[in-house]
mmCIF file of C-alpha atoms and ligand atoms in Angstrom:
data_model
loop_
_atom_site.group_PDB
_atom_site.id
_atom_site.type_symbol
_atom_site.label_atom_id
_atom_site.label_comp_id
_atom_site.label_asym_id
_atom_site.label_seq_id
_atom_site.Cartn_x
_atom_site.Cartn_y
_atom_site.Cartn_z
ATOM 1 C CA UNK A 107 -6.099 23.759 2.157
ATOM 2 C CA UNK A 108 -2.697 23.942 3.854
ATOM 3 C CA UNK A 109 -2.113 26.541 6.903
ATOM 4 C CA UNK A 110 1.080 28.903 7.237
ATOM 5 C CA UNK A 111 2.216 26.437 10.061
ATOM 6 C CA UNK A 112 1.170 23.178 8.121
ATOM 7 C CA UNK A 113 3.312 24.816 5.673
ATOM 8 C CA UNK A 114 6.127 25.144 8.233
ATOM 9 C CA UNK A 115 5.765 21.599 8.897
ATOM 10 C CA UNK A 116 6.372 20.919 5.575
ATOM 11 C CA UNK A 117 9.668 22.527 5.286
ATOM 12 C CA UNK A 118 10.651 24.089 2.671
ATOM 13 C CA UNK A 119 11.988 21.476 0.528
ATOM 14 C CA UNK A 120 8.750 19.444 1.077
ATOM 15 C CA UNK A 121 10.141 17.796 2.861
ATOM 16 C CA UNK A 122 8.687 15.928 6.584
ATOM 17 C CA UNK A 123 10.950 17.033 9.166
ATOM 18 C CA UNK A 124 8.436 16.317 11.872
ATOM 19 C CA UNK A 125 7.570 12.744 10.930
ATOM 20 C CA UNK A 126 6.190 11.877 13.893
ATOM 21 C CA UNK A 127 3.188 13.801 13.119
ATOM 22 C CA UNK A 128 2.429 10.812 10.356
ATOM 23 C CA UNK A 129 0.770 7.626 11.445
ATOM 24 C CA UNK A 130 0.804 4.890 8.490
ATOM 25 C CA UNK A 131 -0.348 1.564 8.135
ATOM 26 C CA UNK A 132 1.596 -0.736 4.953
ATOM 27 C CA UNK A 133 -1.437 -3.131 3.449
ATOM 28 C CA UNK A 134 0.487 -5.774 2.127
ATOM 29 C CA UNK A 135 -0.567 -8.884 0.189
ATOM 30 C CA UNK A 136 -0.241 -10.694 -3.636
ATOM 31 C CA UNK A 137 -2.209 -9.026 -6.173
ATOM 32 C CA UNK A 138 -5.657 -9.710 -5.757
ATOM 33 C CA UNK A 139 -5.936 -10.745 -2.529
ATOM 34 C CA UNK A 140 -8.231 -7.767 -1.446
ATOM 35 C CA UNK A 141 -6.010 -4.932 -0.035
ATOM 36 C CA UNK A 142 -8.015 -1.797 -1.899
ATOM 37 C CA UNK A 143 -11.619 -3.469 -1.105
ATOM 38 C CA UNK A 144 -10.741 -4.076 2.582
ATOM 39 C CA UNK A 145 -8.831 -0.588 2.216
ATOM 40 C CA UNK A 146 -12.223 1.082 1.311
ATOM 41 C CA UNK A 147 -14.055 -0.486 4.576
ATOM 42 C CA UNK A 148 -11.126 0.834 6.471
ATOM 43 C CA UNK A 149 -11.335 3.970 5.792
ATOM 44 C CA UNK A 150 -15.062 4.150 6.427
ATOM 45 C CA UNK A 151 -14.775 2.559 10.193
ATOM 46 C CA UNK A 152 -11.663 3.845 11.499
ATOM 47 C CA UNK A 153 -10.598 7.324 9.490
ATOM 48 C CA UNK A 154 -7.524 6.540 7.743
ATOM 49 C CA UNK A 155 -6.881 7.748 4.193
ATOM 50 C CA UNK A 156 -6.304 5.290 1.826
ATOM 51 C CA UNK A 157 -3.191 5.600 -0.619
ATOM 52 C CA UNK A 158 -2.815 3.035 -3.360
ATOM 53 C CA UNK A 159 0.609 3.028 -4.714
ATOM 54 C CA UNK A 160 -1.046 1.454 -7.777
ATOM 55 C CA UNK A 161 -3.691 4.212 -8.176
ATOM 56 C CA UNK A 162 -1.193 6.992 -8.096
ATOM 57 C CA UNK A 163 0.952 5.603 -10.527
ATOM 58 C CA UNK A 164 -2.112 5.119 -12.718
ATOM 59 C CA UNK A 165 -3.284 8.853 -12.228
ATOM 60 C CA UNK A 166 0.575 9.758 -12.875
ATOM 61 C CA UNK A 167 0.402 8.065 -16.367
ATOM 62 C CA UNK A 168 -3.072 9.651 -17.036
ATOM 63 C CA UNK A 169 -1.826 13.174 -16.321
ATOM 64 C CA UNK A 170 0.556 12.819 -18.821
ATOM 65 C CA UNK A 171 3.649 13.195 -16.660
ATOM 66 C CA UNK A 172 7.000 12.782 -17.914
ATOM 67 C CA UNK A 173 7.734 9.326 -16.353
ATOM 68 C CA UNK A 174 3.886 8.254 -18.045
ATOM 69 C CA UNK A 175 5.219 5.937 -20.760
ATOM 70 C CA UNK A 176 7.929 4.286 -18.474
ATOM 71 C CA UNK A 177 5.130 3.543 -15.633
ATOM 72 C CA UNK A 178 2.587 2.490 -18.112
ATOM 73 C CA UNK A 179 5.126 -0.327 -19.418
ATOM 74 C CA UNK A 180 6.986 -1.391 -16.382
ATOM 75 C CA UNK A 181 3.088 -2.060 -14.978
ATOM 76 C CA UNK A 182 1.963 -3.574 -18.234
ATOM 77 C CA UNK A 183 5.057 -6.201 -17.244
ATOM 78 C CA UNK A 184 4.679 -6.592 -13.419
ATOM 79 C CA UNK A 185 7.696 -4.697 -13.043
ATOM 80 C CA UNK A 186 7.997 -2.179 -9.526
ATOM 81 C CA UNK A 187 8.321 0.766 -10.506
ATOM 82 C CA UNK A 188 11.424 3.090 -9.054
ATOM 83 C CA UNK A 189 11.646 4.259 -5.813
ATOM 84 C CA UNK A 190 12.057 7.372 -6.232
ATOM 85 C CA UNK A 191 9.116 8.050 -8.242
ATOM 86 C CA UNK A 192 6.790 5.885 -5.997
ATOM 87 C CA UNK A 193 8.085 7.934 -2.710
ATOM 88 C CA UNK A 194 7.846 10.896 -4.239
ATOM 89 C CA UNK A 195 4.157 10.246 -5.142
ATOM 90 C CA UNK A 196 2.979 9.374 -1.616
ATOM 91 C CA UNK A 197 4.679 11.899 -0.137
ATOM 92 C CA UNK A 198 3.149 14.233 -2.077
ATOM 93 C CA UNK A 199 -0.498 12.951 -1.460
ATOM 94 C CA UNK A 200 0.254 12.766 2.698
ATOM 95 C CA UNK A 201 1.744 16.519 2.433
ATOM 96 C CA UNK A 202 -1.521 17.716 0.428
ATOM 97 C CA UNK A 203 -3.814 15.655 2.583
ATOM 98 C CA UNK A 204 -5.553 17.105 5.768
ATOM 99 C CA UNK A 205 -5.550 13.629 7.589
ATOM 100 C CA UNK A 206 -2.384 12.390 9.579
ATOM 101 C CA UNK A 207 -3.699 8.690 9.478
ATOM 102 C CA UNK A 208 -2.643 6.488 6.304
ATOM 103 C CA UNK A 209 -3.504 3.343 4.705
ATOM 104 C CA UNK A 210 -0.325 3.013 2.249
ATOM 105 C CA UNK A 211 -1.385 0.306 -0.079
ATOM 106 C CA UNK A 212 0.398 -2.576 -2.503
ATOM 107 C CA UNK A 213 3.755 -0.309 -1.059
ATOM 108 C CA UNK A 214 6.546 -1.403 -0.257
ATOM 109 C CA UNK A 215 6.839 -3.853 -3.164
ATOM 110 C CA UNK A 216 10.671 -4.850 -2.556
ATOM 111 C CA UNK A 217 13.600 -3.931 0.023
ATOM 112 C CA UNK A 218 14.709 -0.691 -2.354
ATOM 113 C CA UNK A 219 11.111 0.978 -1.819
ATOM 114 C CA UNK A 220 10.745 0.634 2.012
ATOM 115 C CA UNK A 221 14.320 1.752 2.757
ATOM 116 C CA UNK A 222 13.686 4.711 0.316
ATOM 117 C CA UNK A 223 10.434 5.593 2.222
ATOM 118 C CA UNK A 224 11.843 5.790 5.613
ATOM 119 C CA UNK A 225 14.759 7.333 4.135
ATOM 120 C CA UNK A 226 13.226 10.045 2.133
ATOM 121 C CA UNK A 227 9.814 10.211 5.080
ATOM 122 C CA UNK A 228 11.634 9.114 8.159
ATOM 123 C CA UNK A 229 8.265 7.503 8.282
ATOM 124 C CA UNK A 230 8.567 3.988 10.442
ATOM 125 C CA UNK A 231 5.121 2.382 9.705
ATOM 126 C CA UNK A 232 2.838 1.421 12.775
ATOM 127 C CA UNK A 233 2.115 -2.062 11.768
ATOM 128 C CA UNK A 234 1.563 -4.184 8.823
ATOM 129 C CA UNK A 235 -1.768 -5.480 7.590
ATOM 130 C CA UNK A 236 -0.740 -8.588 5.322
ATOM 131 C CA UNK A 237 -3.421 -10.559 3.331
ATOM 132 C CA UNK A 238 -2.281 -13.905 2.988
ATOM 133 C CA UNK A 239 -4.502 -15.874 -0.051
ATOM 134 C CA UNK A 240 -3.585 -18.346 -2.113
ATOM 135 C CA UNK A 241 -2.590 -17.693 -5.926
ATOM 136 C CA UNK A 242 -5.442 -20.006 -6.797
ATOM 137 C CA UNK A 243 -7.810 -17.626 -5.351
ATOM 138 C CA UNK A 244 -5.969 -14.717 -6.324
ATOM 139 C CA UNK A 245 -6.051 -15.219 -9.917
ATOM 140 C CA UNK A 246 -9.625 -16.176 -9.963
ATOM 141 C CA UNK A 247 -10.075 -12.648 -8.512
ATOM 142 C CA UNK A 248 -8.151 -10.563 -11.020
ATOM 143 C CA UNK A 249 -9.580 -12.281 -13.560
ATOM 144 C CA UNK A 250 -12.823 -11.484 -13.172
ATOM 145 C CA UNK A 251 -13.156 -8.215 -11.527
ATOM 146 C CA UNK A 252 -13.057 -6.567 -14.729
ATOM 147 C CA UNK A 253 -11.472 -3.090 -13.874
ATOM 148 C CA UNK A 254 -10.303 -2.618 -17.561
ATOM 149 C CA UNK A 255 -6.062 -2.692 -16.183
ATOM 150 C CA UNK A 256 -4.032 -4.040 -18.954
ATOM 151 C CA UNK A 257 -2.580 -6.257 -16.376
ATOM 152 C CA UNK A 258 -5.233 -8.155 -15.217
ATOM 153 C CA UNK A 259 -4.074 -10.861 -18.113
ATOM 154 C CA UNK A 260 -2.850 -14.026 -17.217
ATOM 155 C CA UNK A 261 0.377 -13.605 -18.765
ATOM 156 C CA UNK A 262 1.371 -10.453 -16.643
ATOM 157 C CA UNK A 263 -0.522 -12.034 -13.191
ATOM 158 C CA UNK A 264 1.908 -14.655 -14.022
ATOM 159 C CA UNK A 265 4.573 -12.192 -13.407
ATOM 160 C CA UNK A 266 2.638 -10.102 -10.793
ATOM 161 C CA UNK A 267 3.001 -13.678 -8.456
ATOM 162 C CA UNK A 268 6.675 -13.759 -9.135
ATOM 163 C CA UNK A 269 7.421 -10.471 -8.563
ATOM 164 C CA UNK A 270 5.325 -10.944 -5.089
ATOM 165 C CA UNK A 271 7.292 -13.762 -4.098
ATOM 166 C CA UNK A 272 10.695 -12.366 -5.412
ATOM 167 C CA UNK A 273 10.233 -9.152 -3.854
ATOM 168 C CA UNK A 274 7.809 -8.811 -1.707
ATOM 169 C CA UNK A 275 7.344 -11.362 0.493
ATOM 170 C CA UNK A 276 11.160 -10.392 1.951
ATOM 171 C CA UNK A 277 9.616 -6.727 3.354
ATOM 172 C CA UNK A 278 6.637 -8.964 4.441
ATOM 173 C CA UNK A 279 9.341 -10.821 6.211
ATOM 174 C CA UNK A 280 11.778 -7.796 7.354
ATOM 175 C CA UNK A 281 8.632 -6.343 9.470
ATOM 176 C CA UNK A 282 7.793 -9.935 10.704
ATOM 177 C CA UNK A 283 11.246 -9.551 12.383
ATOM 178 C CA UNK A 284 10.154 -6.529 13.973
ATOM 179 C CA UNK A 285 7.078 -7.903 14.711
ATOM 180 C CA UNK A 286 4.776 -5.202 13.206
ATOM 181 C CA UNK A 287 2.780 -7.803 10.644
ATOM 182 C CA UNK A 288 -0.857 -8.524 11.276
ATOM 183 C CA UNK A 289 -1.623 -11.515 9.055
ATOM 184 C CA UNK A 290 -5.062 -12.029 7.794
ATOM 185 C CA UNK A 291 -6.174 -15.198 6.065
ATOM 186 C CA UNK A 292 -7.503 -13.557 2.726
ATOM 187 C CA UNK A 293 -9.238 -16.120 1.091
ATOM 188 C CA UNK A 294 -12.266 -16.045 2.737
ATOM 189 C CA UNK A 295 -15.548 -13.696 2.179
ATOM 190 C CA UNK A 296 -14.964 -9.939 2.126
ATOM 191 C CA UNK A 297 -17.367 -9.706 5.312
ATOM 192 C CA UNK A 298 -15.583 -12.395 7.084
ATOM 193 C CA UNK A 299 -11.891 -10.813 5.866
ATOM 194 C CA UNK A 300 -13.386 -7.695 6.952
ATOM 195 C CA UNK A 301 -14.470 -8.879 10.900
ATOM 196 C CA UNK A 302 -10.730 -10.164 11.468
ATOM 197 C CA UNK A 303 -9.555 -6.458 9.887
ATOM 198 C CA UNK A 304 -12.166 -4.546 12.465
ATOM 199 C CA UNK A 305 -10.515 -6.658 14.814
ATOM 200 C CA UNK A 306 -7.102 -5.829 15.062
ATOM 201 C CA UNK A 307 -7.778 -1.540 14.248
ATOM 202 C CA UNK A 308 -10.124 -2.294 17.194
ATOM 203 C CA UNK A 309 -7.529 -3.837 19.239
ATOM 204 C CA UNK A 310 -4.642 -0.988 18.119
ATOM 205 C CA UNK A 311 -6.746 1.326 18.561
ATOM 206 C CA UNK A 312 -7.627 0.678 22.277
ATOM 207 C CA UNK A 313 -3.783 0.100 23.144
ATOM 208 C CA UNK A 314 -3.509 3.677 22.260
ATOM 209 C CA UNK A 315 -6.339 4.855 24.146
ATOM 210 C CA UNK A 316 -5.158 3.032 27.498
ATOM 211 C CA UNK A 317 -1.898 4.361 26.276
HETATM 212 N N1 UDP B 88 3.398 -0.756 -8.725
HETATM 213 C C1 UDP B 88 4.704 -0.410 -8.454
HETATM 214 N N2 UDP B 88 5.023 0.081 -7.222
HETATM 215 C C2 UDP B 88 4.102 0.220 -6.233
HETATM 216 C C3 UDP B 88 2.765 -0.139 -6.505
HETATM 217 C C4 UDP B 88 2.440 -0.635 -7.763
HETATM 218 O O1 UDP B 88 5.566 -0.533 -9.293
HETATM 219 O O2 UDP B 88 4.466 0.666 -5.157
HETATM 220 C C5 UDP B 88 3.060 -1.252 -10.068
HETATM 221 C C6 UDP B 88 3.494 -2.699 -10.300
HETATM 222 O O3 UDP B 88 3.825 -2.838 -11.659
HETATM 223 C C7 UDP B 88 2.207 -3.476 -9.968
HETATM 224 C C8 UDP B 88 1.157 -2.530 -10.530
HETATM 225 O O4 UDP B 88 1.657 -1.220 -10.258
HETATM 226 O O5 UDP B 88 2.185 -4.747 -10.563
HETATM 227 C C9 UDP B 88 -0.224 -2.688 -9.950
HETATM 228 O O6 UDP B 88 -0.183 -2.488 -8.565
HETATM 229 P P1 UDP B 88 -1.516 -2.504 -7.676
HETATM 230 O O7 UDP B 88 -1.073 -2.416 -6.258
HETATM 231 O O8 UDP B 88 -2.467 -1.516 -8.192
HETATM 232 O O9 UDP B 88 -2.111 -3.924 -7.990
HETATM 233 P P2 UDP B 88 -2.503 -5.086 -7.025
HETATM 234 O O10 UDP B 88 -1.239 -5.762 -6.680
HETATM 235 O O11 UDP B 88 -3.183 -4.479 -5.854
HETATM 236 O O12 UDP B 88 -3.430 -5.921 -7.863
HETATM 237 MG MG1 MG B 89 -4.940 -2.769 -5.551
#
């Protein structure tokens, strides 16, 4: 439940004037290579909210929204969905949450969506947590976890790698620049992927407190 001033905050567009008042982490990394598991151990040690880009598209295609059908296919070929419907989704789920801490997960996919999120957020993210595995690995992965997605098929992982390399790998790049990306070798166990995780929250975390 929102307050009157939360509501303030918001604007009334919906807009985030006060940005600042966001902290979000981008969890970055091919499909398959661990993001929402690690996500979920996150969450549990260090308070964040976690925000799949993937599991809000697939809620907006189960609520029947307008945009359903396009989502549904453009997934069903590996294909990133728009911007502008992608934004508009987490933005919505950070205005309606009570938190101020974010995992944003499998998001930004390509140059388009992270210029549209700081655009649209004025959101600048804190660092990025990039799981680096091999495709190898990856694909034995999506192929057996069994979640019942239509595109855990070969065929569109094929695609899902290309668009990864294409696409996303560039905005993996871009915050290299800036040096915000925390790479984590994601082939390994989920315990040991999770100890160099713990690790660098730990580490973040106490910069902050020493300030
Ligand atoms: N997707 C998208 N934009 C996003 C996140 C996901 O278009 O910001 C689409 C894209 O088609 C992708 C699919 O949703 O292949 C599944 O994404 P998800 O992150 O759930 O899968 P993962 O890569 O983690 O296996
Ligand atoms: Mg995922």
């Amino acid at each position: 439940m929102g307050t009157v001033v939360d509501a303030a905050n918001k604007g009334v567009n919906g807009s985030l004037p006060n940005e600042k008042k966001f902290k979000v982490v981008f969890v970055l990394g091919g499909p398959g290579s661990g993001k929402g598991t690690q996500c979920a151990n996150i969450v549990e040690h260090f308070g964040f909210t976690h925000l799949s880009a993937g599991d809000l598209l697939r809620a907006e295609i189960k609520s029947g929204s307008e945009n359903g059908t396009m989502i549904q296919n453009m997934i069903k070929e590996g294909k990133i969905v728009p911007s502008e419907v992608t934004v508009k989704l987490l933005q919505r789920a950070m205005q309606e949450s009570d938190n101020d801490k974010f995992l944003i997960d499998g998001f930004p996919r390509n140059e388009e969506n992270r210029a549209a999120f700081e655009n649209v957020t004025g959101i600048v993210p804190e660092f990025v947590l990039f799981f680096d595995c091999s495709e190898e690995e990856m694909e034995k992965r999506l192929l057996s976890r069994n979640q019942g997605r239509d595109d855990d098929n070969i065929e569109t992982i094929k695609k899902r790698f290309n668009v990864f390399v294409e696409s996303s790998l560039p905005v993996i790049e871009y915050y290299g620049s800036k040096g915000k990306v925390q790479k984590i070798d994601a082939c390994k166990p989920v315990e040991e992927v999770f100890a160099a995780v713990k690790a660098i929250f730990t580490q973040v975390h106490e910069k902050e407190v020493v300030g």
